[in-house]
PDB file of N, CA and C in Angstrom:
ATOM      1  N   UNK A   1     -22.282  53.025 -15.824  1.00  0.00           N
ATOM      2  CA  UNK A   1     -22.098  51.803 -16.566  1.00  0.00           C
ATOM      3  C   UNK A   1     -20.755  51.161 -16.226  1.00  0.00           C
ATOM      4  N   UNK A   2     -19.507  52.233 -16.143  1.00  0.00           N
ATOM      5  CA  UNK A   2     -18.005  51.070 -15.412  1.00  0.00           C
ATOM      6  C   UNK A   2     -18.798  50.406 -14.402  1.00  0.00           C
ATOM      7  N   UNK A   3     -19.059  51.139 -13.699  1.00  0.00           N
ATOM      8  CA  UNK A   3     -19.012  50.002 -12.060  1.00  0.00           C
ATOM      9  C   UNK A   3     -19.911  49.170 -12.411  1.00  0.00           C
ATOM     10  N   UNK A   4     -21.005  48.925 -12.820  1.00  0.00           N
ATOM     11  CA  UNK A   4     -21.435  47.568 -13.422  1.00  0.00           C
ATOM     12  C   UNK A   4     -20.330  47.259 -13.961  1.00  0.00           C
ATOM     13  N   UNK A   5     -19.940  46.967 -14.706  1.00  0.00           N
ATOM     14  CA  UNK A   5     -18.414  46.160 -15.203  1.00  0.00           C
ATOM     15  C   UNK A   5     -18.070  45.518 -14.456  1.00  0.00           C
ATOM     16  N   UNK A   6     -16.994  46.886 -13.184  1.00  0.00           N
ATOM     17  CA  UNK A   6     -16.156  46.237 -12.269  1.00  0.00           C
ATOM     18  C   UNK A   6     -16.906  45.503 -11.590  1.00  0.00           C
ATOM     19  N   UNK A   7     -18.567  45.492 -10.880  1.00  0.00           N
ATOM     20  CA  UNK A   7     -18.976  44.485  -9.890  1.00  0.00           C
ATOM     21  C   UNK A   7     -18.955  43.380 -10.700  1.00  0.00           C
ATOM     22  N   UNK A   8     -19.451  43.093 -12.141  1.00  0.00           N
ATOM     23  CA  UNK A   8     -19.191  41.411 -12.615  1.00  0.00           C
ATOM     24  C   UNK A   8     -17.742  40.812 -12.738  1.00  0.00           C
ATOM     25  N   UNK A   9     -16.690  41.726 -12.957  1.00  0.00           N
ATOM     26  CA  UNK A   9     -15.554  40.912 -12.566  1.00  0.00           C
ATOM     27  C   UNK A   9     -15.157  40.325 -11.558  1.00  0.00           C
ATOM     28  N   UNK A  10     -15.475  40.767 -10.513  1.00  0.00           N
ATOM     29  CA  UNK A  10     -15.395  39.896  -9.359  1.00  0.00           C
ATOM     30  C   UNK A  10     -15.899  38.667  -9.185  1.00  0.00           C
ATOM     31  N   UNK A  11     -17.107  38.664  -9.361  1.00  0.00           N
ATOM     32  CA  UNK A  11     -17.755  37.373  -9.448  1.00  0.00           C
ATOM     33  C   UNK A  11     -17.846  36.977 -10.615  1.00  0.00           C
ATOM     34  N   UNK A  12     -17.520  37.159 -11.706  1.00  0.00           N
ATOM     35  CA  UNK A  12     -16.638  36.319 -12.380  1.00  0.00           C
ATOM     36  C   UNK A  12     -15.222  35.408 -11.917  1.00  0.00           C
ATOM     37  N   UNK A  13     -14.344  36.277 -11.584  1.00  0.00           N
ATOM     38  CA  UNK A  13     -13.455  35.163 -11.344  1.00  0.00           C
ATOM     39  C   UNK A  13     -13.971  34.477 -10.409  1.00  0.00           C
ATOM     40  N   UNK A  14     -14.653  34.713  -9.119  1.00  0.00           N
ATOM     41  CA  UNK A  14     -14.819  33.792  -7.920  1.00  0.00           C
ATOM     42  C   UNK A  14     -16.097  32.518  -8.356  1.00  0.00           C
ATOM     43  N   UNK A  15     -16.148  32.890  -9.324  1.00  0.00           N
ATOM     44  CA  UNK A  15     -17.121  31.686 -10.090  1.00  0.00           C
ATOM     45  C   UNK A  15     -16.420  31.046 -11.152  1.00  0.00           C
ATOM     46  N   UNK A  16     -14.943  31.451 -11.944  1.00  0.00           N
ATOM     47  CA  UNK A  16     -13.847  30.672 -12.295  1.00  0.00           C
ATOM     48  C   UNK A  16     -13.314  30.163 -11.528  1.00  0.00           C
ATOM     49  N   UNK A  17     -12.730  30.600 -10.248  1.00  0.00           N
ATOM     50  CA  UNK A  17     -12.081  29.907  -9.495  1.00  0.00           C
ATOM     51  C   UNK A  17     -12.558  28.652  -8.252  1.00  0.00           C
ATOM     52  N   UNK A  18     -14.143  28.996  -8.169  1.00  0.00           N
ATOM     53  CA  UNK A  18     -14.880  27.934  -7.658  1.00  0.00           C
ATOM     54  C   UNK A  18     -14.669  27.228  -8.855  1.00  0.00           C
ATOM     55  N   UNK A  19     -15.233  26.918 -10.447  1.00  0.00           N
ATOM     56  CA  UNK A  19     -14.955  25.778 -10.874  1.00  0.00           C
ATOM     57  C   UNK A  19     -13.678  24.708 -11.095  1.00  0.00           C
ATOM     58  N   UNK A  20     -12.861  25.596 -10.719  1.00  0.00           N
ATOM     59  CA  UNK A  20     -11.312  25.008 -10.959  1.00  0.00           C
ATOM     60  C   UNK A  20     -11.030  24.179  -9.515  1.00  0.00           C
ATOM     61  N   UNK A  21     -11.957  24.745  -8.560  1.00  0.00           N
ATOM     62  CA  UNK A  21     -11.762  24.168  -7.504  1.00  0.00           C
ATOM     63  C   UNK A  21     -12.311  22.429  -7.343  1.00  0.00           C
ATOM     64  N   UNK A  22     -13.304  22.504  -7.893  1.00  0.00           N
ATOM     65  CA  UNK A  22     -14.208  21.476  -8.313  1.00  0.00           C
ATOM     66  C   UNK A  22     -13.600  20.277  -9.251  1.00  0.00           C
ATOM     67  N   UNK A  23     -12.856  21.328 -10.620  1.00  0.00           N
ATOM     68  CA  UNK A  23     -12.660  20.339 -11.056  1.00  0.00           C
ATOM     69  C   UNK A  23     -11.188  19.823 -10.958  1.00  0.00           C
ATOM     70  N   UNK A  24     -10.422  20.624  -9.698  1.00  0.00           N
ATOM     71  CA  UNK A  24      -9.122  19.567  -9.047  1.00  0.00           C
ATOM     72  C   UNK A  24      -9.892  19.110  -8.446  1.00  0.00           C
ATOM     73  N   UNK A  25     -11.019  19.257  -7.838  1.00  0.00           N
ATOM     74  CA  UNK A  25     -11.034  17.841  -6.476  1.00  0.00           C
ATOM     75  C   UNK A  25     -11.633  16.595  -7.106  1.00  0.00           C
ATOM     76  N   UNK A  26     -12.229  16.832  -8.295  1.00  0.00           N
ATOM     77  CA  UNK A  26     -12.742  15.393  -9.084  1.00  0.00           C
ATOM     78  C   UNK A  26     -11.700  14.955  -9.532  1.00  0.00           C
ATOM     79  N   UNK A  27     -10.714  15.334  -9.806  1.00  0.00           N
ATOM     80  CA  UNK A  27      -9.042  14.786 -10.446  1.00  0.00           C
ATOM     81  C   UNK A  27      -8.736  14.409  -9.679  1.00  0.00           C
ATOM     82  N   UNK A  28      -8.819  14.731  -8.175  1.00  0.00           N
ATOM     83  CA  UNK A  28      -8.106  13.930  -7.390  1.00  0.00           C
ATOM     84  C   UNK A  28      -8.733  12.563  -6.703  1.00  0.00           C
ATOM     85  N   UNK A  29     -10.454  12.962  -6.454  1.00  0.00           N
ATOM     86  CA  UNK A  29     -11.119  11.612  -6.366  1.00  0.00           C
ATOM     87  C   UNK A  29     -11.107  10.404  -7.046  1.00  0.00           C
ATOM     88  N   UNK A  30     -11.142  11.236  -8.635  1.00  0.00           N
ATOM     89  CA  UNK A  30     -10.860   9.857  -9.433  1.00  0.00           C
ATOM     90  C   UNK A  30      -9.600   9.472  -9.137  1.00  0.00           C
ATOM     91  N   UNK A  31      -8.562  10.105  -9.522  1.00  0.00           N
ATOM     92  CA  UNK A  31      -7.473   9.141  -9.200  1.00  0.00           C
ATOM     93  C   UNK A  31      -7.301   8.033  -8.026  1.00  0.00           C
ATOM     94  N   UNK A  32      -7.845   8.985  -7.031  1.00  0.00           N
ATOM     95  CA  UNK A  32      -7.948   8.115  -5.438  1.00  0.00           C
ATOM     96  C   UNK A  32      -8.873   6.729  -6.122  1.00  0.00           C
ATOM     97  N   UNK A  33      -9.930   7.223  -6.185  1.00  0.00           N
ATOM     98  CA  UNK A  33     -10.824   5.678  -6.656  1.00  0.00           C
ATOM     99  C   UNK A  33     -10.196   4.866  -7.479  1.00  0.00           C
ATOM    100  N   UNK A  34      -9.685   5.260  -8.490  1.00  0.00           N
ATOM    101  CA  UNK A  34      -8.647   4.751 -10.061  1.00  0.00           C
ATOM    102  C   UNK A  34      -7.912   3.939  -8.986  1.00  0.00           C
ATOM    103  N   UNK A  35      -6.860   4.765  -7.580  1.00  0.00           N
ATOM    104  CA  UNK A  35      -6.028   3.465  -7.475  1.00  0.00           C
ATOM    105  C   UNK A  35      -6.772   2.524  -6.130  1.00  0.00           C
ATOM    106  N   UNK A  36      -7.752   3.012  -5.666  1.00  0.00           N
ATOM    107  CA  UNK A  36      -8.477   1.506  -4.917  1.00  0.00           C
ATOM    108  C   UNK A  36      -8.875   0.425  -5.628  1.00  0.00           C
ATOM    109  N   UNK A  37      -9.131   1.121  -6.554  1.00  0.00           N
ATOM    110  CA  UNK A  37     -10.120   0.360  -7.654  1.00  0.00           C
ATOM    111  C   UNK A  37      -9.079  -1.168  -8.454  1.00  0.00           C
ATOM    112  N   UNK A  38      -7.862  -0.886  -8.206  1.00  0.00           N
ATOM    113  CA  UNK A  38      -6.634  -1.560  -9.228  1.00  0.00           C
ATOM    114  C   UNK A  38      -6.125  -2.288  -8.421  1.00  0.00           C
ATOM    115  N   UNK A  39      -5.966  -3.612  -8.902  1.00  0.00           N
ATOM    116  CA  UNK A  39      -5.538  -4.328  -8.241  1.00  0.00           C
ATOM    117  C   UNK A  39      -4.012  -4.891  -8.312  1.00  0.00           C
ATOM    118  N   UNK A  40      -3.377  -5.642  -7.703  1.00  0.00           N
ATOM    119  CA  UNK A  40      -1.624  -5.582  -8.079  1.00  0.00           C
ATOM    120  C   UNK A  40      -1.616  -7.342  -9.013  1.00  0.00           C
ATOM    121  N   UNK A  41      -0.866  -6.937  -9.704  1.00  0.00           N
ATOM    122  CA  UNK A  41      -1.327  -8.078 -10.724  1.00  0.00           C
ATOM    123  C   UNK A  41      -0.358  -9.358 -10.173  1.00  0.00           C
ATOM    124  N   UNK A  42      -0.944 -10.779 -10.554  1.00  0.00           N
ATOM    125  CA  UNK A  42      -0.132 -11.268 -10.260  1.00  0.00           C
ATOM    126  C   UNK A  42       1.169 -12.289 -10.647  1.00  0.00           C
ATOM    127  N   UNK A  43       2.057 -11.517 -10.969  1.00  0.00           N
ATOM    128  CA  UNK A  43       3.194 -11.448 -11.284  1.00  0.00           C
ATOM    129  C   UNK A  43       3.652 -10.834  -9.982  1.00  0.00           C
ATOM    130  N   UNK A  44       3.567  -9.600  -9.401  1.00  0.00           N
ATOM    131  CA  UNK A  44       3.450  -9.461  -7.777  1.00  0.00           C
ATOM    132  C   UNK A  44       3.774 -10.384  -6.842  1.00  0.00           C
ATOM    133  N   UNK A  45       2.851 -10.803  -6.893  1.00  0.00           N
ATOM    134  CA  UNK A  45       2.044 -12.457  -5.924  1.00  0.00           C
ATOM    135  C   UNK A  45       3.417 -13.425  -6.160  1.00  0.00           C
ATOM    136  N   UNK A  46       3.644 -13.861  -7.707  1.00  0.00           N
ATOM    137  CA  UNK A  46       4.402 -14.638  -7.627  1.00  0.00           C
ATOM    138  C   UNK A  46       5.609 -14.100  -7.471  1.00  0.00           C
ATOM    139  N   UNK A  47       6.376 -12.925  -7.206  1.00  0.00           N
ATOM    140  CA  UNK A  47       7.837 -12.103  -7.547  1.00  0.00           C
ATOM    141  C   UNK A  47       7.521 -12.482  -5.503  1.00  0.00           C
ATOM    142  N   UNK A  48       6.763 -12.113  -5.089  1.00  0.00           N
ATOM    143  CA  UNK A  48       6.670 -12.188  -3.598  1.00  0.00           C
ATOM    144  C   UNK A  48       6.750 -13.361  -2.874  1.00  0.00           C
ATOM    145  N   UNK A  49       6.293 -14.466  -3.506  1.00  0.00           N
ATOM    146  CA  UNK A  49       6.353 -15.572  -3.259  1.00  0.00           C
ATOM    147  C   UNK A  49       7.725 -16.065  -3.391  1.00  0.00           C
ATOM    148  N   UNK A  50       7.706 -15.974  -4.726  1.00  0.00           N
ATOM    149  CA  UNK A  50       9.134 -16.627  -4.562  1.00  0.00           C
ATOM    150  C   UNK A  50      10.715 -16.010  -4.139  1.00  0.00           C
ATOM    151  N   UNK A  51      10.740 -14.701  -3.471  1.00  0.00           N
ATOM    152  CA  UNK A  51      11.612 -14.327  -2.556  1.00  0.00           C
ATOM    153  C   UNK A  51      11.404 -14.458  -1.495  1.00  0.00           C
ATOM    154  N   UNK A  52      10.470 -15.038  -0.900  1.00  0.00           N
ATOM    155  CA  UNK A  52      10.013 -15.569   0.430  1.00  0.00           C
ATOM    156  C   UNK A  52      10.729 -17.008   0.908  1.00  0.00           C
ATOM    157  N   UNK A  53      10.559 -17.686  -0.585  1.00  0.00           N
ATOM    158  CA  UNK A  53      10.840 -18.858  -0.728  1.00  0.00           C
ATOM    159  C   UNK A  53      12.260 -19.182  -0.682  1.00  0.00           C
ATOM    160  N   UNK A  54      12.647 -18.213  -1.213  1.00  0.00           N
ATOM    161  CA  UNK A  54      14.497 -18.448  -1.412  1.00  0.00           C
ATOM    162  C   UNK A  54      15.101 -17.388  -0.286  1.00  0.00           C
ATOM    163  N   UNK A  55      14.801 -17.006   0.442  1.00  0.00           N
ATOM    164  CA  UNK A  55      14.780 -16.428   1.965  1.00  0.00           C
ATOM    165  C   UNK A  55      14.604 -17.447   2.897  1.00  0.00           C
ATOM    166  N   UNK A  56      13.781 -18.405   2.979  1.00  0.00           N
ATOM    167  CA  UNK A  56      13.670 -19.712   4.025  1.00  0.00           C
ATOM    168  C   UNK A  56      14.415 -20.272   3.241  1.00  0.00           C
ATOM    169  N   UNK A  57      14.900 -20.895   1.994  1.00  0.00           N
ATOM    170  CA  UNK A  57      16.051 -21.754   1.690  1.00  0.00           C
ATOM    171  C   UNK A  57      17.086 -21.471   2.223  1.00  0.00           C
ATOM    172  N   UNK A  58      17.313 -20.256   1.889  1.00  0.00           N
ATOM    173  CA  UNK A  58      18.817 -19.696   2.278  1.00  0.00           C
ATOM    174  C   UNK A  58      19.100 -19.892   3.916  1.00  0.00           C
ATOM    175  N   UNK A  59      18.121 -19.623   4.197  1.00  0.00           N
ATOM    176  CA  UNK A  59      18.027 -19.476   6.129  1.00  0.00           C
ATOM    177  C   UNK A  59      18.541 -21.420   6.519  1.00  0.00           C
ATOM    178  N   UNK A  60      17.724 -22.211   5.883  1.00  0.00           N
ATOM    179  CA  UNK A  60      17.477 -23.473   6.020  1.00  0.00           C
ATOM    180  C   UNK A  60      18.913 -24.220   5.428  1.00  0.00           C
ATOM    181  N   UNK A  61      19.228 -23.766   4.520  1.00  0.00           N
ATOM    182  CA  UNK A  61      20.917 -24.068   3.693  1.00  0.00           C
ATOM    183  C   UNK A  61      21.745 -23.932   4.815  1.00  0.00           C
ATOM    184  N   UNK A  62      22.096 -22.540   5.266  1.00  0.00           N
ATOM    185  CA  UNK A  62      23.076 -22.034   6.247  1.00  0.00           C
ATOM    186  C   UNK A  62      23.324 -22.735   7.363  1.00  0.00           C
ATOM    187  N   UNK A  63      21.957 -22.804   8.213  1.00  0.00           N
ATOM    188  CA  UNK A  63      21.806 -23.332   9.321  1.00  0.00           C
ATOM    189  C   UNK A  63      21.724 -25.022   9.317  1.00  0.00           C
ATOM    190  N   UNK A  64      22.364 -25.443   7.938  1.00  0.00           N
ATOM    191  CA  UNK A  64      21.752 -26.847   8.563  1.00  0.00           C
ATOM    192  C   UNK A  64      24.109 -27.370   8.151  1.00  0.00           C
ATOM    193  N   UNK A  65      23.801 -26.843   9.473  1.00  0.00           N
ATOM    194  CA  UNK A  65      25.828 -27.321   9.841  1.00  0.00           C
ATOM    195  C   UNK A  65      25.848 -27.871  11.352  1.00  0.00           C
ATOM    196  N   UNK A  66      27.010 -28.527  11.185  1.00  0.00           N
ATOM    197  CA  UNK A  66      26.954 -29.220  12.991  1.00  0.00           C
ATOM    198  C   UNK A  66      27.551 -28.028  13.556  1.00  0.00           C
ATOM    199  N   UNK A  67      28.161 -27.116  13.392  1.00  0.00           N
ATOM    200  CA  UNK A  67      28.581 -26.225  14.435  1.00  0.00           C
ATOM    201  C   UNK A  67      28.427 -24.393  13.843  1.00  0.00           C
ATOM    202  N   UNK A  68      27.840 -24.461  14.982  1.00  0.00           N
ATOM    203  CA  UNK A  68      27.387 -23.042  14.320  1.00  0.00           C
ATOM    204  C   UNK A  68      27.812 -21.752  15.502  1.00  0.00           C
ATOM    205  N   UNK A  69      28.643 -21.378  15.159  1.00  0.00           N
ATOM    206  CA  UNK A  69      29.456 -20.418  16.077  1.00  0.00           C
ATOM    207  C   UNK A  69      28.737 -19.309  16.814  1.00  0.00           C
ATOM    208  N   UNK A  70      27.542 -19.174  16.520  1.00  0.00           N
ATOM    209  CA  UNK A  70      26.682 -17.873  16.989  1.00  0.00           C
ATOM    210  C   UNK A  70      25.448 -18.314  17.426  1.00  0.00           C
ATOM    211  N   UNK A  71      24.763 -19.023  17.148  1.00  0.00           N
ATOM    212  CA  UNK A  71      23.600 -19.267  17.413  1.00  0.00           C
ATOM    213  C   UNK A  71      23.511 -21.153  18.101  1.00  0.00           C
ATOM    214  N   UNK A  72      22.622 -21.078  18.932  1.00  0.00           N
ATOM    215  CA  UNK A  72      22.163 -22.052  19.519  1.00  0.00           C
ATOM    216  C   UNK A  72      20.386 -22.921  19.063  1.00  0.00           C
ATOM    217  N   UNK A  73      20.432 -24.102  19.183  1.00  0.00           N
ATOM    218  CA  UNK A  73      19.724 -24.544  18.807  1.00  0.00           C
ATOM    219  C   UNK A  73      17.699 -23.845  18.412  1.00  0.00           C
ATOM    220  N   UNK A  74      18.114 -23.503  20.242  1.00  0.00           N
ATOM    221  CA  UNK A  74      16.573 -22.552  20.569  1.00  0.00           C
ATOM    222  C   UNK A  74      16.603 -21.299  19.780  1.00  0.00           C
ATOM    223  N   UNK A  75      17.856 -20.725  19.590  1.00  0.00           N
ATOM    224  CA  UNK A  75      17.291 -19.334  18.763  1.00  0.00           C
ATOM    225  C   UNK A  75      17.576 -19.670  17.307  1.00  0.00           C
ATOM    226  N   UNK A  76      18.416 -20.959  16.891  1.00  0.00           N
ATOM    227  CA  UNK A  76      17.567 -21.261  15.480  1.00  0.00           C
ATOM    228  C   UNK A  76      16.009 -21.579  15.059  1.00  0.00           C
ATOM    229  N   UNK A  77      15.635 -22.152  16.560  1.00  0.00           N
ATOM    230  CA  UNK A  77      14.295 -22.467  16.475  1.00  0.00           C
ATOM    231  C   UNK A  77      13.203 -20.795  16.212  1.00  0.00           C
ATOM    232  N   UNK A  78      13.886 -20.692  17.056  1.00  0.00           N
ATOM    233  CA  UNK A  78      13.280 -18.600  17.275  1.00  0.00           C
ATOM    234  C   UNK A  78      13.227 -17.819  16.181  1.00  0.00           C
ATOM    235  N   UNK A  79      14.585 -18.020  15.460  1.00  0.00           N
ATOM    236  CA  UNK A  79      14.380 -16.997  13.957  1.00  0.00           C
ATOM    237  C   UNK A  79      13.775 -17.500  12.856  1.00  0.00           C
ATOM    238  N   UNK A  80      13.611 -18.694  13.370  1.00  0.00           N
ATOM    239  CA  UNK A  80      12.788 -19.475  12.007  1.00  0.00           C
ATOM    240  C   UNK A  80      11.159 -19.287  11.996  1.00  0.00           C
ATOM    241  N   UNK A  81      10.866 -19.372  13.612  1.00  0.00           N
ATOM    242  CA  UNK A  81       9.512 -18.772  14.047  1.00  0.00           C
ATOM    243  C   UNK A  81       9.481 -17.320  13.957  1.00  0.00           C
ATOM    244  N   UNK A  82      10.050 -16.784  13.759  1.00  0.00           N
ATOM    245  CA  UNK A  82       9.879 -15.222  13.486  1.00  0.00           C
ATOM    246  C   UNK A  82       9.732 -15.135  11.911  1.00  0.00           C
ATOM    247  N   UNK A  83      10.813 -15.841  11.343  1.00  0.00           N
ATOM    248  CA  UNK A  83      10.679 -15.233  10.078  1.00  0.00           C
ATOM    249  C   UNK A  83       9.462 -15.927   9.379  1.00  0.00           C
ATOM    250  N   UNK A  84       9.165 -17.197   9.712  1.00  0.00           N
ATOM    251  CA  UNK A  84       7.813 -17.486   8.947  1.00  0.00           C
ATOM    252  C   UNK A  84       6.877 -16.620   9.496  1.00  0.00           C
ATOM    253  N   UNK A  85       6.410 -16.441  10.831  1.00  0.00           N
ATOM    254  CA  UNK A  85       5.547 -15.392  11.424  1.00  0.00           C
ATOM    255  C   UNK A  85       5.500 -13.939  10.643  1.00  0.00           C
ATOM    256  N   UNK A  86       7.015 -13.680  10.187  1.00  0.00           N
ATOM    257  CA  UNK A  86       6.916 -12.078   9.224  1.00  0.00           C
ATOM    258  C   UNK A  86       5.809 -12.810   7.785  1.00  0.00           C
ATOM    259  N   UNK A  87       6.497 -13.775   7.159  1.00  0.00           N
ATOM    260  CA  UNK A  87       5.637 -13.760   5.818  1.00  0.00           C
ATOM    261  C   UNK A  87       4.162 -14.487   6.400  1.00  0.00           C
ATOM    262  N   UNK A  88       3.840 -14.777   6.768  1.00  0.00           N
ATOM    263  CA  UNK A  88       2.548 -15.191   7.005  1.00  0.00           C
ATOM    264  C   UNK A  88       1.881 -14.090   7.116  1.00  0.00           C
ATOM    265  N   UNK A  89       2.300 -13.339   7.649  1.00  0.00           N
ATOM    266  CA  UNK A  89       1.485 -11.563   8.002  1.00  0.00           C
ATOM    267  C   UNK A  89       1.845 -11.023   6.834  1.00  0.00           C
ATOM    268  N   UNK A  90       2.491 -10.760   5.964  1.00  0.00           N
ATOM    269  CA  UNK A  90       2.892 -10.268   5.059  1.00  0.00           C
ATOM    270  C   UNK A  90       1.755 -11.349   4.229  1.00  0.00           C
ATOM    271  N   UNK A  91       1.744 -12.059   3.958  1.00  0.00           N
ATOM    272  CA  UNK A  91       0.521 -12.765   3.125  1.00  0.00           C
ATOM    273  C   UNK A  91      -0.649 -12.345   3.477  1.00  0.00           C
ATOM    274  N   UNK A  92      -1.132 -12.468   4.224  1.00  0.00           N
ATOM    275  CA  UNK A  92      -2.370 -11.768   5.190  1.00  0.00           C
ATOM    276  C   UNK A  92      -2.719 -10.398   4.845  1.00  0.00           C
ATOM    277  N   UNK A  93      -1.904  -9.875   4.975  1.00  0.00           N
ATOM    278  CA  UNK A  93      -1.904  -8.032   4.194  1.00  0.00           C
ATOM    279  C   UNK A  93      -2.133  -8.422   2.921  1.00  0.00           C
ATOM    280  N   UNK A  94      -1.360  -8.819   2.227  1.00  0.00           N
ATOM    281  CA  UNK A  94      -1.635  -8.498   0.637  1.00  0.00           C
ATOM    282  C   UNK A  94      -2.920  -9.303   0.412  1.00  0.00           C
ATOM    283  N   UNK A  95      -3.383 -10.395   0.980  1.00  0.00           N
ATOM    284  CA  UNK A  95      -4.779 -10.897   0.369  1.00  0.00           C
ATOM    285  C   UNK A  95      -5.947 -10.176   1.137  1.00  0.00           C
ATOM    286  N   UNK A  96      -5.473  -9.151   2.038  1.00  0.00           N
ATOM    287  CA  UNK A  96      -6.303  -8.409   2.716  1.00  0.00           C
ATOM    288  C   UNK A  96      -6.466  -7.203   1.411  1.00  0.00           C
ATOM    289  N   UNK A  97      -5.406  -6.403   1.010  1.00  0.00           N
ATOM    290  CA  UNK A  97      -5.374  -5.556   0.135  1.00  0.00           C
ATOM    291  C   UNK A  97      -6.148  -5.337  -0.948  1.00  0.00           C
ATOM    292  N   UNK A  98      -6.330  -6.671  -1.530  1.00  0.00           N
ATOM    293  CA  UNK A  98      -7.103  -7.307  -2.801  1.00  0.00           C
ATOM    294  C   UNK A  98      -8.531  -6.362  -2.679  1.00  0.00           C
ATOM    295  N   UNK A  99      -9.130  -6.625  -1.813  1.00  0.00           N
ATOM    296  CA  UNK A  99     -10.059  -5.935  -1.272  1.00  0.00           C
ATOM    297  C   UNK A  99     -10.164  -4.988   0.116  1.00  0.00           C
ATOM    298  N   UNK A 100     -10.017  -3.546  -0.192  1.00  0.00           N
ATOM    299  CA  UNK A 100      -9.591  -2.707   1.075  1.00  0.00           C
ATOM    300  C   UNK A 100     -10.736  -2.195   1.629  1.00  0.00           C
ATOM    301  N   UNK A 101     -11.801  -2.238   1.347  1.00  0.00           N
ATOM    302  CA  UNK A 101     -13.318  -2.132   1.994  1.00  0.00           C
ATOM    303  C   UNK A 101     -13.603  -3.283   2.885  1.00  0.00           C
ATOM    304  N   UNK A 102     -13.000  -4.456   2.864  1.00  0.00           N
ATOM    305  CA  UNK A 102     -13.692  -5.624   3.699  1.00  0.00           C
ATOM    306  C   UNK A 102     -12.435  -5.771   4.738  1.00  0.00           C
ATOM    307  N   UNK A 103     -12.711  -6.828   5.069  1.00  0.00           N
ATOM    308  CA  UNK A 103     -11.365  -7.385   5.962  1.00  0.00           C
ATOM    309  C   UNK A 103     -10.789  -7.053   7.674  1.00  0.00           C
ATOM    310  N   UNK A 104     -10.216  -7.229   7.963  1.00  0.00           N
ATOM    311  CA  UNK A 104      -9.476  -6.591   9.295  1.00  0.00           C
ATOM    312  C   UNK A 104      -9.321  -5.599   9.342  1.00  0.00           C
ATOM    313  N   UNK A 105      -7.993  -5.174   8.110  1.00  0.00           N
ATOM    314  CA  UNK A 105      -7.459  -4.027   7.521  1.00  0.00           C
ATOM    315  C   UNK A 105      -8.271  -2.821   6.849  1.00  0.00           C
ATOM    316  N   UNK A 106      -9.503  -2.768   7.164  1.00  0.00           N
ATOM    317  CA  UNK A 106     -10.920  -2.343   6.106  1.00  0.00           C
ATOM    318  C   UNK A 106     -10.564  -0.678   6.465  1.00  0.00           C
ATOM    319  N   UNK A 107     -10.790   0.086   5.053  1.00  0.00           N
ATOM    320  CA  UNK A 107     -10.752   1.580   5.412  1.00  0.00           C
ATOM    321  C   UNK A 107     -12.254   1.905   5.482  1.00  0.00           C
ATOM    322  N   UNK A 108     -12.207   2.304   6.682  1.00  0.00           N
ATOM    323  CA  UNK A 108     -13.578   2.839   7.236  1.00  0.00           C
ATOM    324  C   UNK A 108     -13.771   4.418   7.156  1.00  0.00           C
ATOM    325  N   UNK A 109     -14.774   4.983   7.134  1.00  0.00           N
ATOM    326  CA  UNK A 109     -15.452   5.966   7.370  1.00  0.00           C
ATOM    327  C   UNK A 109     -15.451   7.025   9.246  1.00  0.00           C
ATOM    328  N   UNK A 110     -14.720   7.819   9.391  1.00  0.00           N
ATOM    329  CA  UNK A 110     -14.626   8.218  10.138  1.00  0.00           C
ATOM    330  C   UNK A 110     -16.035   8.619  11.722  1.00  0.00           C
TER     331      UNK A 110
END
C-alpha cells in the first residue's frame, strides 16, 4: 500500500505543475493581447504633435538671421528636409500602430 502512495505523488505534482504552467502562459497571453488590444490615447497624439511643432518653430526662429556662422543656405535647406522627413515617418508609425495587424508595419505570423 506505501508504494501506491509514493507512485501518485509524482504525478501529482507533474499534474500541479503542468497546470501552473498553463495558467502562466494564459497570464501572459492575456496581457500580450490586453496590450495590442489598447490603444494610446489621444492626449499622446496631441503631446506629439505639438513638440513637433515647437521643434520646426524653434528650427525656423533661429535660422531665419542674415548671417549664420555655420551653416549655408543648402544645408539649411537639408536639415529642414530631414527634420520634416523624421516627423512625417514618425506620424506614419504611430497611425500605423493604431492598428498593428494591418498596415506596412503589420505583425505577421511566422
Amino acid at each position: 500500500k506505501d508504494d501506491d502512495d509514493d507512485n501518485m505523488i509524482v504525478p501529482m505534482s507533474l499534474i500541479d505543475r503542468c497546470y501552473n504552467s498553463v495558467e502562466t502562459i494564459n497570464a501572459v497571453r492575456s496581457s500580450k493581447v490586453n496590450s495590442l488590444l489598447s490603444n494610446f490615447p489621444p492626449t499622446h497624439y496631441l503631446l506629439l504633435s505639438s513638440l513637433a511643432f515647437c521643434i520646426c518653430l524653434a528650427f525656423l526662429v533661429e535660422t531665419d538671421q542674415d548671417v549664420l556662422f555655420f551653416l549655408t543656405g543648402f544645408q539649411l535647406k537639408l536639415c529642414w528636409g530631414g527634420l520634416i522627413g523624421v516627423f512625417t515617418s514618425m506620424a506614419v508609425l504611430l497611425n500605423d500602430l493604431i492598428d498593428p495587424f494591418t498596415g506596412p508595419y503589420a505583425i505577421t505570423d511566422f
